[in-house]
mmCIF file of C-alpha atoms in Angstrom:
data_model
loop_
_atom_site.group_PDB
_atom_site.id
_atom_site.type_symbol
_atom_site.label_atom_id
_atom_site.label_comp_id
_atom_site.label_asym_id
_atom_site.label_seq_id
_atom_site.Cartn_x
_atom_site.Cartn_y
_atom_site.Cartn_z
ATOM 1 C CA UNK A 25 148.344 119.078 70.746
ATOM 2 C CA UNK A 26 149.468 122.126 72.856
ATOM 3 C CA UNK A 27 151.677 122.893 75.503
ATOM 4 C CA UNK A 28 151.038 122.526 79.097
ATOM 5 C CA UNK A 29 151.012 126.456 79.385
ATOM 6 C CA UNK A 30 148.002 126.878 76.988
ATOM 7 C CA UNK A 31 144.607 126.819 78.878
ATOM 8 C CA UNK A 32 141.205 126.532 77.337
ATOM 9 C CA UNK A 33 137.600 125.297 78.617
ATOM 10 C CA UNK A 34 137.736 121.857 76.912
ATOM 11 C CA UNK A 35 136.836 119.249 79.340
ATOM 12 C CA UNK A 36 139.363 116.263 78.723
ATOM 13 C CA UNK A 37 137.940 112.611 77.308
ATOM 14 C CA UNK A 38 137.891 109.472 79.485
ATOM 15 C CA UNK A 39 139.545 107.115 76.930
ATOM 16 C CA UNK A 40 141.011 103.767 78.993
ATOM 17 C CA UNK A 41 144.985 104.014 79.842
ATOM 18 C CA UNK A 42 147.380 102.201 78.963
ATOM 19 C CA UNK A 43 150.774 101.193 80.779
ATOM 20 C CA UNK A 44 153.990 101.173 78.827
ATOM 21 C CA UNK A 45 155.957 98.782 81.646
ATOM 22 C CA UNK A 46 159.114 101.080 81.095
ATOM 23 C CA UNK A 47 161.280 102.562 83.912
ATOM 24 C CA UNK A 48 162.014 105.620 85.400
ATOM 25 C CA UNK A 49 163.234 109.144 83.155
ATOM 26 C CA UNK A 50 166.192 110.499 84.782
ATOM 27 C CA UNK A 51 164.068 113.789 86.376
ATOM 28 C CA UNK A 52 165.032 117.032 84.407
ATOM 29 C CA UNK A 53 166.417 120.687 85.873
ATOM 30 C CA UNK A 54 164.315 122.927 83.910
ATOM 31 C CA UNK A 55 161.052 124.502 86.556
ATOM 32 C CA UNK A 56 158.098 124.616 85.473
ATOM 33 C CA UNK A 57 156.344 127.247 83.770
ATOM 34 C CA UNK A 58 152.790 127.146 85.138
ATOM 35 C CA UNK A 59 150.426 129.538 83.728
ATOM 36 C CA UNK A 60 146.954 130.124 82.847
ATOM 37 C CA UNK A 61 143.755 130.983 85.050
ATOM 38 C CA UNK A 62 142.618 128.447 87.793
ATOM 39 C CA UNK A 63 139.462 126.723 86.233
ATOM 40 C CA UNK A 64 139.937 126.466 83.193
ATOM 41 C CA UNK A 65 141.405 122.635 81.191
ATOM 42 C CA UNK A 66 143.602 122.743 77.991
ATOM 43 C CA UNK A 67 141.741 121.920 74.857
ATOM 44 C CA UNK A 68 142.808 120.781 71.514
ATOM 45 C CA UNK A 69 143.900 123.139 69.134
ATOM 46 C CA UNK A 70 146.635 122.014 67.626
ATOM 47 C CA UNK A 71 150.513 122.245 67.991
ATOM 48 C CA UNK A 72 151.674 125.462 68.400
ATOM 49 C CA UNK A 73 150.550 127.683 71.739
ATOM 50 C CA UNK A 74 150.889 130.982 71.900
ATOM 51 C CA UNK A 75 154.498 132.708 72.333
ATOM 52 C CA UNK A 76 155.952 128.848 71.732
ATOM 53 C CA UNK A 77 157.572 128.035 68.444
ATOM 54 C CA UNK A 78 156.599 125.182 66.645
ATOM 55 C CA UNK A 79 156.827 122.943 63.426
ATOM 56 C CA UNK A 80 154.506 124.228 60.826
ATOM 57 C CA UNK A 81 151.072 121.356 60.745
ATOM 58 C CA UNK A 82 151.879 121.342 57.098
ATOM 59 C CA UNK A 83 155.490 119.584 58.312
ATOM 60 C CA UNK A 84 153.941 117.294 60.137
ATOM 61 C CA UNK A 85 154.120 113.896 58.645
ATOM 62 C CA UNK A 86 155.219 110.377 59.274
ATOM 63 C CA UNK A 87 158.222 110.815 56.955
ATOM 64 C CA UNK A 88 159.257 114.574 57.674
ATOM 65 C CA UNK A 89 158.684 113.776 61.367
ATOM 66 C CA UNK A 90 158.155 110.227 62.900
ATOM 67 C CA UNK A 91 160.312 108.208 61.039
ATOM 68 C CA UNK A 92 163.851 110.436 61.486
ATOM 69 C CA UNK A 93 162.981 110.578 65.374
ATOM 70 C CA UNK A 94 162.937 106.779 65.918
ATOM 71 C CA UNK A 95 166.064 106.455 63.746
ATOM 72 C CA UNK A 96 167.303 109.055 65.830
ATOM 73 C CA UNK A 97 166.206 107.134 69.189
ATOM 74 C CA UNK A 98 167.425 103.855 67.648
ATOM 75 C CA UNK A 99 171.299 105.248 66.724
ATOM 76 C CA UNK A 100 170.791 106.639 70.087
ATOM 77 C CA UNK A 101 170.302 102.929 71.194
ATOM 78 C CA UNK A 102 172.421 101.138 69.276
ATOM 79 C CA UNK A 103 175.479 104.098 70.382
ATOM 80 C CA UNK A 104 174.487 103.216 74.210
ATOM 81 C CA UNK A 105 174.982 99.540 73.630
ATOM 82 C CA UNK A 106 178.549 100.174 71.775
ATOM 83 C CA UNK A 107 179.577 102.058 74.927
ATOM 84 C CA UNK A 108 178.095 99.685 77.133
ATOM 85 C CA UNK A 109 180.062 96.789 75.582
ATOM 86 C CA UNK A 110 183.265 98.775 76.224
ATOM 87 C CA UNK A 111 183.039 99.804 79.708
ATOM 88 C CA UNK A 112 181.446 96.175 80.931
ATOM 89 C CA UNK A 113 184.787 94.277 79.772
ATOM 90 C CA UNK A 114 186.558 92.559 82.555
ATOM 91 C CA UNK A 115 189.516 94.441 82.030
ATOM 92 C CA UNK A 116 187.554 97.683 82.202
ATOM 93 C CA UNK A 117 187.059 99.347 85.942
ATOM 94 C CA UNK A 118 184.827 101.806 84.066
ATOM 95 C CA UNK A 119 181.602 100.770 86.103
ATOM 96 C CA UNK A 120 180.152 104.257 85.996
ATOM 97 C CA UNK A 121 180.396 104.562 82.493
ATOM 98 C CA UNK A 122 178.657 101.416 81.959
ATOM 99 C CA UNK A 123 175.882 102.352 84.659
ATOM 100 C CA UNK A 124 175.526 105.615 82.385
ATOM 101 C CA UNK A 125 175.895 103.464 79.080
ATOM 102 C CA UNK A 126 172.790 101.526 80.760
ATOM 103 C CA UNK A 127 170.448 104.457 81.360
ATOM 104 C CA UNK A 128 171.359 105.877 77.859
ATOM 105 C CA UNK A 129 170.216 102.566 76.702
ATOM 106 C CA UNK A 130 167.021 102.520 78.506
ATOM 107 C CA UNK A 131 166.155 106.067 77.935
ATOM 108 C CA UNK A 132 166.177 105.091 73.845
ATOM 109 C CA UNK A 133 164.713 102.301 74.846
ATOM 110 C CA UNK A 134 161.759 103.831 76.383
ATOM 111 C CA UNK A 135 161.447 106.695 73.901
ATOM 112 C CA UNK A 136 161.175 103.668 70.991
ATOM 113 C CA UNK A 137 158.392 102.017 73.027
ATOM 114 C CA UNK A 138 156.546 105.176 73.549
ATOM 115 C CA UNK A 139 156.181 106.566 70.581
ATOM 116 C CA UNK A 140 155.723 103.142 69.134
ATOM 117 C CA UNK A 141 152.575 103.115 71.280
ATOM 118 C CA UNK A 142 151.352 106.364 70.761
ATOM 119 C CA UNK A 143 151.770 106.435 66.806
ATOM 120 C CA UNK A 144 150.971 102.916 66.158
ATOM 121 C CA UNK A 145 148.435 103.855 63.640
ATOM 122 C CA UNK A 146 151.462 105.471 61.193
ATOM 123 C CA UNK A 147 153.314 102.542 61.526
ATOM 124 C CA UNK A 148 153.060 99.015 60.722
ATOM 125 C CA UNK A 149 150.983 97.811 63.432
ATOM 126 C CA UNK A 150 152.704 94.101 64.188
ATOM 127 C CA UNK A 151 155.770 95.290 63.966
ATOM 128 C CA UNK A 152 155.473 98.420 66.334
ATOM 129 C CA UNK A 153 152.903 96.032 68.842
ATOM 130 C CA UNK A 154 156.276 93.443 68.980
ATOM 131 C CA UNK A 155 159.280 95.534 68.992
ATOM 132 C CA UNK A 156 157.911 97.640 71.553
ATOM 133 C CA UNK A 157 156.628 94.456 73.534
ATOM 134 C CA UNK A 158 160.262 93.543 73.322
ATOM 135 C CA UNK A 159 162.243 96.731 74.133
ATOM 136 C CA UNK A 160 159.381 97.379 77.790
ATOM 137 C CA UNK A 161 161.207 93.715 78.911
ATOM 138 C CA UNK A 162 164.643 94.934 78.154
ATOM 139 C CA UNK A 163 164.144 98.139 79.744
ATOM 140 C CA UNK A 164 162.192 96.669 82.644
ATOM 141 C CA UNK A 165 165.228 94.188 82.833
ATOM 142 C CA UNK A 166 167.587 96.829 83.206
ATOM 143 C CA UNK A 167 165.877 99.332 85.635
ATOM 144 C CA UNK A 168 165.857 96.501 87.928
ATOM 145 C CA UNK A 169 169.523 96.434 89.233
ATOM 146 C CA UNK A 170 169.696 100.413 89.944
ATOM 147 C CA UNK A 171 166.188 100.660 91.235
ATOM 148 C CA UNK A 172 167.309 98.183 93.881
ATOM 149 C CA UNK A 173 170.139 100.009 94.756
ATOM 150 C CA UNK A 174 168.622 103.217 95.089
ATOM 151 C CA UNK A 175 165.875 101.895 97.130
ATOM 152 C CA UNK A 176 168.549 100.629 100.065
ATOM 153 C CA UNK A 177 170.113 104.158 99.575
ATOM 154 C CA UNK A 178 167.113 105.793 100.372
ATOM 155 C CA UNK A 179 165.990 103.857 102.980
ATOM 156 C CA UNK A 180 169.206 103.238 104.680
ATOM 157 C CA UNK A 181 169.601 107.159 104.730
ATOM 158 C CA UNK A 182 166.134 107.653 106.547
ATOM 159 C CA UNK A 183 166.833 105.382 108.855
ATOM 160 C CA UNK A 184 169.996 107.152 109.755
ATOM 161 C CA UNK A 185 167.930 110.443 110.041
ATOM 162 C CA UNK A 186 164.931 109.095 111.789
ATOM 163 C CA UNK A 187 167.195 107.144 114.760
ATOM 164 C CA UNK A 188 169.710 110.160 114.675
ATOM 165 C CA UNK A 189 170.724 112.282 117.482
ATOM 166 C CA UNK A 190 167.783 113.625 119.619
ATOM 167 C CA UNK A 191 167.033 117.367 118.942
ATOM 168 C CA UNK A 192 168.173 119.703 121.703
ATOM 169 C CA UNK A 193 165.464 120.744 123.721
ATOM 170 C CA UNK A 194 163.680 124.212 123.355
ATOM 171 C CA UNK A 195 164.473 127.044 125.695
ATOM 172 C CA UNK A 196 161.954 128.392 127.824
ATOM 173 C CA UNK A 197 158.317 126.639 128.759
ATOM 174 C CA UNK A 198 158.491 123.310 130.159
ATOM 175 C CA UNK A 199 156.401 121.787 127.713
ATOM 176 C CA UNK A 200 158.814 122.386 125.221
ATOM 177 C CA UNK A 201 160.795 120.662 127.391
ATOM 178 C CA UNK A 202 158.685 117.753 128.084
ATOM 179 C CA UNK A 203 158.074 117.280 123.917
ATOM 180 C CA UNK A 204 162.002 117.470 123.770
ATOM 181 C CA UNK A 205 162.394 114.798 126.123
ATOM 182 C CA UNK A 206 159.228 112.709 124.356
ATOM 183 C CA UNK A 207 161.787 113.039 121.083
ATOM 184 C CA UNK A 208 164.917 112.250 122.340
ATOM 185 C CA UNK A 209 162.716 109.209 124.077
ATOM 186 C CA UNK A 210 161.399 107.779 121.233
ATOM 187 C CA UNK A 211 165.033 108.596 119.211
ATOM 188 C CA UNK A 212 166.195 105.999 121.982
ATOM 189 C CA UNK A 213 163.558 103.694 121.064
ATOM 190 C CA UNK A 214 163.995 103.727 117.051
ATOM 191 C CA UNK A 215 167.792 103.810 117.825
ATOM 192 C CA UNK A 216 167.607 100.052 119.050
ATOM 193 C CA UNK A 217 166.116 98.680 116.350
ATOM 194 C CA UNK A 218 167.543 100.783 113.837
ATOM 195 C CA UNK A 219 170.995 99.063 113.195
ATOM 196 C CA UNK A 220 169.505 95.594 113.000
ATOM 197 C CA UNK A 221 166.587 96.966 110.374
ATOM 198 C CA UNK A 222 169.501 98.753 108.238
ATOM 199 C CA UNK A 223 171.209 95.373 108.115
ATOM 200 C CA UNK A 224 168.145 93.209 107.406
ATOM 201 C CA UNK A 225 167.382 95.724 104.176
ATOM 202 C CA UNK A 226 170.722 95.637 103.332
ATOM 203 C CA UNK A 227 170.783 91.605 103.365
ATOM 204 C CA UNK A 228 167.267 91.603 101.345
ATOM 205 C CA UNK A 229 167.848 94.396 98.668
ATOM 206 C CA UNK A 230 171.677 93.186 98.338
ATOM 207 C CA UNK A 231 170.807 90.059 97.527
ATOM 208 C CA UNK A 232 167.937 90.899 95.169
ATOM 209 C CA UNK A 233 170.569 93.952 93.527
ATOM 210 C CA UNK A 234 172.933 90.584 92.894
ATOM 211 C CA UNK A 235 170.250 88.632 91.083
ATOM 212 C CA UNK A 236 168.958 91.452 89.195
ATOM 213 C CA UNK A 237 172.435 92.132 87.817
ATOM 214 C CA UNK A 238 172.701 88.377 87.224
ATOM 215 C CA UNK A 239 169.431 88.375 85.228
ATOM 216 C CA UNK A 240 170.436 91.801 83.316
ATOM 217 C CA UNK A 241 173.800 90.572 82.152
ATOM 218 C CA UNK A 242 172.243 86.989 81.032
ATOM 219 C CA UNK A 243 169.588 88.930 79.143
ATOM 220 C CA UNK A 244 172.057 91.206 77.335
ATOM 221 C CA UNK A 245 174.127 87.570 76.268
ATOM 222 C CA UNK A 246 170.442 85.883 75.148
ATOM 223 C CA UNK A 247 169.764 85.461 71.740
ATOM 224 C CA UNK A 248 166.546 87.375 72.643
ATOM 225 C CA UNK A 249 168.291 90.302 73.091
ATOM 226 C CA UNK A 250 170.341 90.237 69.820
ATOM 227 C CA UNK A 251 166.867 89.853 68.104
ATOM 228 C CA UNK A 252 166.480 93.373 69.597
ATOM 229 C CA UNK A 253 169.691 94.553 68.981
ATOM 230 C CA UNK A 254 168.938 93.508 65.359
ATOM 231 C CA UNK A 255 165.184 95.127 65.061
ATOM 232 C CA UNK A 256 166.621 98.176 66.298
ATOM 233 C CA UNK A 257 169.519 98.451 63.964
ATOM 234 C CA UNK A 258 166.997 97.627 61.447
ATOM 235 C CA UNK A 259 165.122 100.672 62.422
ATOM 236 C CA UNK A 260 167.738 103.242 62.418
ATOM 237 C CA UNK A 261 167.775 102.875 58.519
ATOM 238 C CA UNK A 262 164.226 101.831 57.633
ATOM 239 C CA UNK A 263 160.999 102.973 59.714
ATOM 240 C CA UNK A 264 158.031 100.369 58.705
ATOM 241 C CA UNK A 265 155.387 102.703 57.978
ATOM 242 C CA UNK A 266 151.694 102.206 57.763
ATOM 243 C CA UNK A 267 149.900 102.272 54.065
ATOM 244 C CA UNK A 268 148.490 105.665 53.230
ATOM 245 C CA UNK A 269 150.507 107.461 56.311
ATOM 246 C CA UNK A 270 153.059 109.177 53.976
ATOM 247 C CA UNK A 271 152.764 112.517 52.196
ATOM 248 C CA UNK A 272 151.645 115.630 54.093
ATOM 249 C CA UNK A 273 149.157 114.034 56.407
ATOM 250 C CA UNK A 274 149.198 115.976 59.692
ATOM 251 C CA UNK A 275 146.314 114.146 61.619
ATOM 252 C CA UNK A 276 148.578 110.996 61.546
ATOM 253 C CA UNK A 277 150.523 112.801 64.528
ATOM 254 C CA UNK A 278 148.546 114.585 65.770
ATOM 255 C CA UNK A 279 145.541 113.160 66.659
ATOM 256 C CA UNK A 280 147.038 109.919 68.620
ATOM 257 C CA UNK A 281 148.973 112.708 69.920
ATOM 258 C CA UNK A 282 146.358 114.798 70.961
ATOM 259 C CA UNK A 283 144.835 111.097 72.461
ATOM 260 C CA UNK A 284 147.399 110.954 74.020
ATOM 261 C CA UNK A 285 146.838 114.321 76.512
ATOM 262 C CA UNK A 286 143.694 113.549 76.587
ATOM 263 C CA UNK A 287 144.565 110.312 78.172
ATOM 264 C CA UNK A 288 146.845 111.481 80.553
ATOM 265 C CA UNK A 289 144.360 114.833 81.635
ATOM 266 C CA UNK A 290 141.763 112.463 82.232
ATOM 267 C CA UNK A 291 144.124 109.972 84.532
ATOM 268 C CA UNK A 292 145.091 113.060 86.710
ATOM 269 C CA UNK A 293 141.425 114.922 86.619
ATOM 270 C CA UNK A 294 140.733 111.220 88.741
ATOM 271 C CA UNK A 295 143.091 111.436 91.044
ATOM 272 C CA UNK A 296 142.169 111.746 94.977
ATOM 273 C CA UNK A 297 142.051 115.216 95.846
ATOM 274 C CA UNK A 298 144.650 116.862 98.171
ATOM 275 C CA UNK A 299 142.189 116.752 101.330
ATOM 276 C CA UNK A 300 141.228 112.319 100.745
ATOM 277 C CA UNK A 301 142.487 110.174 103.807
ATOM 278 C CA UNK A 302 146.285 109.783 103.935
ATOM 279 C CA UNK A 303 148.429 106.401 103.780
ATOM 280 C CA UNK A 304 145.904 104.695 101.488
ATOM 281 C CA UNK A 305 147.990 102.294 99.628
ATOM 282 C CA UNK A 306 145.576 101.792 97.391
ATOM 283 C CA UNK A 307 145.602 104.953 95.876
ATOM 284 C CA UNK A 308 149.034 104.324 94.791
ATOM 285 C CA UNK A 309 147.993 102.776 91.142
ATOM 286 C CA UNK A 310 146.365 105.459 90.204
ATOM 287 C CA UNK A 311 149.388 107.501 90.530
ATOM 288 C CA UNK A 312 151.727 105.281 88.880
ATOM 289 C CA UNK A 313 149.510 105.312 85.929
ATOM 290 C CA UNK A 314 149.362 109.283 85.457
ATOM 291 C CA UNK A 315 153.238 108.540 85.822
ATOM 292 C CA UNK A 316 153.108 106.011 82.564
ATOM 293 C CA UNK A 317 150.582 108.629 80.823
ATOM 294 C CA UNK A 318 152.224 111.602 81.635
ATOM 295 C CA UNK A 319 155.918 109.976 80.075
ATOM 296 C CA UNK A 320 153.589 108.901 76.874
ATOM 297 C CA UNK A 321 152.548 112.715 76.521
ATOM 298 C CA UNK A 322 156.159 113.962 77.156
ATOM 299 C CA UNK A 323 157.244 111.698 74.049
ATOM 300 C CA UNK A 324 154.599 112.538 71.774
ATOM 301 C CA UNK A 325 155.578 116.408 72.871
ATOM 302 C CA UNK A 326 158.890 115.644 71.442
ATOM 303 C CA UNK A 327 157.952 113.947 68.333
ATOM 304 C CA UNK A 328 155.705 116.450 67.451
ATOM 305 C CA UNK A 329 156.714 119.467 68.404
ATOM 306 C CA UNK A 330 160.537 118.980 67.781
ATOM 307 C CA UNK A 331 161.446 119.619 71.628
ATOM 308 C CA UNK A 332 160.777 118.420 75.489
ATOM 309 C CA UNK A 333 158.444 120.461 77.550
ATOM 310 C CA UNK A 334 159.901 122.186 80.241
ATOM 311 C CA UNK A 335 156.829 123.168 81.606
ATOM 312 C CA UNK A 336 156.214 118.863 82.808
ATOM 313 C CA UNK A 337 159.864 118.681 84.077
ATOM 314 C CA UNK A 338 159.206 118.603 87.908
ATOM 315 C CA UNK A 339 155.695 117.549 88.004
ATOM 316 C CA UNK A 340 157.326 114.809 86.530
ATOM 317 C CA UNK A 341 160.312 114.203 88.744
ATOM 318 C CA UNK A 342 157.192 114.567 91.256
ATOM 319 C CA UNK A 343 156.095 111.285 90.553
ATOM 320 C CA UNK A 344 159.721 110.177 89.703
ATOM 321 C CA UNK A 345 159.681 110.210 93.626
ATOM 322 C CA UNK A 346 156.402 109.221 94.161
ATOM 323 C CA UNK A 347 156.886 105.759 92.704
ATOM 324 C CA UNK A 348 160.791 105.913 95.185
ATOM 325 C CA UNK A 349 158.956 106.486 97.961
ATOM 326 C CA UNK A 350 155.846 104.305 97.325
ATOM 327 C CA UNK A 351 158.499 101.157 96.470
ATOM 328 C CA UNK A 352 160.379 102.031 99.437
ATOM 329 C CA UNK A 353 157.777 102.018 102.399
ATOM 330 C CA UNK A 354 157.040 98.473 100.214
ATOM 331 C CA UNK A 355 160.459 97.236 100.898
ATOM 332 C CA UNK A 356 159.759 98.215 104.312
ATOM 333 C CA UNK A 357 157.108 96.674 104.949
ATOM 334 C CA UNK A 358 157.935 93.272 103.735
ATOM 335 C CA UNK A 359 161.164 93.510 105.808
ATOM 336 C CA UNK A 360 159.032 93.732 108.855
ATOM 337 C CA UNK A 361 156.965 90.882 107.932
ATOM 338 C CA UNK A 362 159.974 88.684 107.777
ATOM 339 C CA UNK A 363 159.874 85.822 110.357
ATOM 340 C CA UNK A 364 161.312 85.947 114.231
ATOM 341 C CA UNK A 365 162.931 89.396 113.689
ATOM 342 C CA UNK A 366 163.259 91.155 117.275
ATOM 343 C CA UNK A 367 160.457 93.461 118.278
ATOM 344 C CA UNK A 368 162.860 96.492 118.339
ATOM 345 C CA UNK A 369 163.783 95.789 114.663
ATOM 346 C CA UNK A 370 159.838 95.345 113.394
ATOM 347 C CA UNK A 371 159.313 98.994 115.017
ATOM 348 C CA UNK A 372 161.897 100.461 113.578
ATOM 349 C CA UNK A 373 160.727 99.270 110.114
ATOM 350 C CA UNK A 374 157.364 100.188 110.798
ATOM 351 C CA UNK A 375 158.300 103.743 111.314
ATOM 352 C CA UNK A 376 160.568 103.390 108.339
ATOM 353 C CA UNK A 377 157.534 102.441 106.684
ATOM 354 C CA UNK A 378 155.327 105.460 108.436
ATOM 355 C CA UNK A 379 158.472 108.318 107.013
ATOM 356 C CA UNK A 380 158.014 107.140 103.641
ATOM 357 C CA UNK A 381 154.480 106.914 103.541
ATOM 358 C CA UNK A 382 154.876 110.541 104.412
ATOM 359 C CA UNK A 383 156.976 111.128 100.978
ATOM 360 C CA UNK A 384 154.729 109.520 98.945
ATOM 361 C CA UNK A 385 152.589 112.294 100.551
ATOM 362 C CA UNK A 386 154.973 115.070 100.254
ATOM 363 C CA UNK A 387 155.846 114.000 96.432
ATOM 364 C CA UNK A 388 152.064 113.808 95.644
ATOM 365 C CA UNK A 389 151.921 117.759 96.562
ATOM 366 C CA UNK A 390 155.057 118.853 94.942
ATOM 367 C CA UNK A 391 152.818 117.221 91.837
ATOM 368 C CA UNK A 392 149.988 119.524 92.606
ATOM 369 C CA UNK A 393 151.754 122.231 93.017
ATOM 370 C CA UNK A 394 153.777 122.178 89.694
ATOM 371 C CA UNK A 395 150.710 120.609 87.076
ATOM 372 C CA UNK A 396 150.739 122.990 84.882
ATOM 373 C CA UNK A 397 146.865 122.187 84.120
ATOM 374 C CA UNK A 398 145.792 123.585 87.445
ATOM 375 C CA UNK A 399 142.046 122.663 87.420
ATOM 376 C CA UNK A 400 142.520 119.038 86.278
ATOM 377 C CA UNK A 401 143.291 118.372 90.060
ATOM 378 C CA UNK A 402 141.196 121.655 91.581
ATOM 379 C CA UNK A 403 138.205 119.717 89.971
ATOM 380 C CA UNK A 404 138.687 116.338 91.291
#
């Protein structure tokens, strides 16, 4: 395994992909440090790159390594769900500290389930395959609540920008005129509509942000989730480890870890290049999946190198907003389909739907621009 700054000539394998069906990392402040020539892929060669500290390979075993990080993750979890407890009381009015209790919980959550995946072959393999089966439905139970609140946010604000007041026109030629007058026109025209759309997303995501809290808080009360509760707290003493994984056995991190990358390389090596048609929605899986691989790698970076990687941070709140904006022109789109609404509203939805098309666009070549691995997306 290397870091994303390292560049070599190895071409990456095309091993399948799997999803993790976690949510969202809260996107990280730390730029990217993108280096290396253009045409040229990272290669394997192990865990240190050059001018980057590292553990020593010799260090690098399920015991030293593996096992303390998911007791770390699962304190981690088991510390968010003490705090969550506190600030969800009735007579607590604490609601952001719960909301931040929650996406501590979820980001342990998700860093369990990940490395569960990707080191499944160090571990006891029925026990990793059902605890992290059972920690991707609590996390995806969670997410649900703020993603739907989020997703009004952002689409209420667009609307309020796209049906705002028309620009002023240009000075000077009269066709600057005449395109100023086209705006503040078609403004006038989205401006109609505009108020009823906001209210008719409002109604829909309001109602499904109700049920999802609803579902989240019956889920944290099921005796499902105690089982959970329980495995983890299990975990933050004892890590089930595989037979023959102990001692100093390096390749038992990093070669799924090195998998891994190679997974995740290959994922964005196939997707469409910068120039393919626009607004094809059915490019959009592909994208979500480099999303899932690229998390996977970020987690194995951190098991087995000690530390995140900086170098991934916005590449991947890049697709942090890709998947925001993809939702969103969703929840768009099936607001327009809903029956009888008045033609004004079902255009003003449609160019709701048209704006964030155009972010899943703009979010797709902030991720260009910041992969540190250049030529995996030069080459596609």
């Amino acid at each position: 395994m290397r870091r994303p700054d390292q560049q070599t000539t190895t071409r990456p394998t095309t091993d399948p992909a799997p999803g993790t069906g976690t949510g969202a990392d809260a996107p990280a402040d730390t730029a990217p440090d993108v280096a290396g020539e253009q045409g040229h892929r990272p290669g394997g060669t192990g865990p240190a790159a050059q001018g980057h500290p590292a553990r020593d390979t010799g260090d690098l075993t399920t015991e030293a390594v593996l096992a303390p990080y998911l007791r770390g993750q699962a304190a981690d979890f088991l510390r968010s769900l003490r705090l969550h407890h506190e600030h969800s009381a009735p007579a607590d009015a604490g609601g952001h500290d719960a909301a931040a209790a929650t996406r501590a919980l979820r980001r342990a959550a998700r860093r369990i389930s990940g490395s569960l995946h990707t080191f499944r072959t160090a571990l006891d393999p029925h026990w990793a395959d059902q605890l992290r089966a059972e920690l991707a439905w609590l996390s995806g139970v969670l997410a649900r609540e703020h993603a739907y609140a989020n997703r009004l946010t952002r689409l209420v604000e667009a609307l309020h920008q796209l049906s705002g007041p028309a620009l002023p026109a240009a000075r000077g030629a009269r066709a600057a005129g005449e395109s100023a007058t086209s705006d503040a026109q078609g403004r006038a025209a989205l401006g109609v509509g505009a108020a009823r759309a906001g209210a008719l997303l409002e109604r829909r995501l309001t109602l499904a942000r109700t049920r999802s809290h609803s579902a989240a808080l019956q889920a944290l009360g099921s005796s499902r989730f105690h089982a959970v509760a329980d495995a983890v707290a299990l975990l933050a003493s004892d890590v089930p480890l595989a037979p023959g994984t102990t001692g100093r056995a390096a390749e038992a991190l990093l070669e799924p870890a090195e998998r891994a990358e190679q997974r995740l390389l290959a994922a964005v090596a196939a997707l469409p290049p910068a120039d393919s048609e626009p607004y094809n929605e059915a490019q959009d899986a592909a994208w979500h999946q480099a999303r899932l691989l690229l998390r996977l790698h970020r987690y194995a970076h951190e098991v087995v190198l000690g530390a995140a990687a900086p170098a991934l941070a916005s590449c991947g709140h890049a697709l942090d907003l890709h998947r925001d904006a993809v939702e969103a022109a969703g929840a768009a789109a099936a607001a327009a389909r809903t029956p009888r609404i008045a033609p004004a509203t079902a255009y003003a939805l449609g160019v709701l739907h048209a704006d964030q098309r155009h972010e899943v666009e703009a979010a797709r070549a902030v991720f260009r621009e910041t992969w540190p691995y250049a030529t995996a997306l030069t080459a596609s």
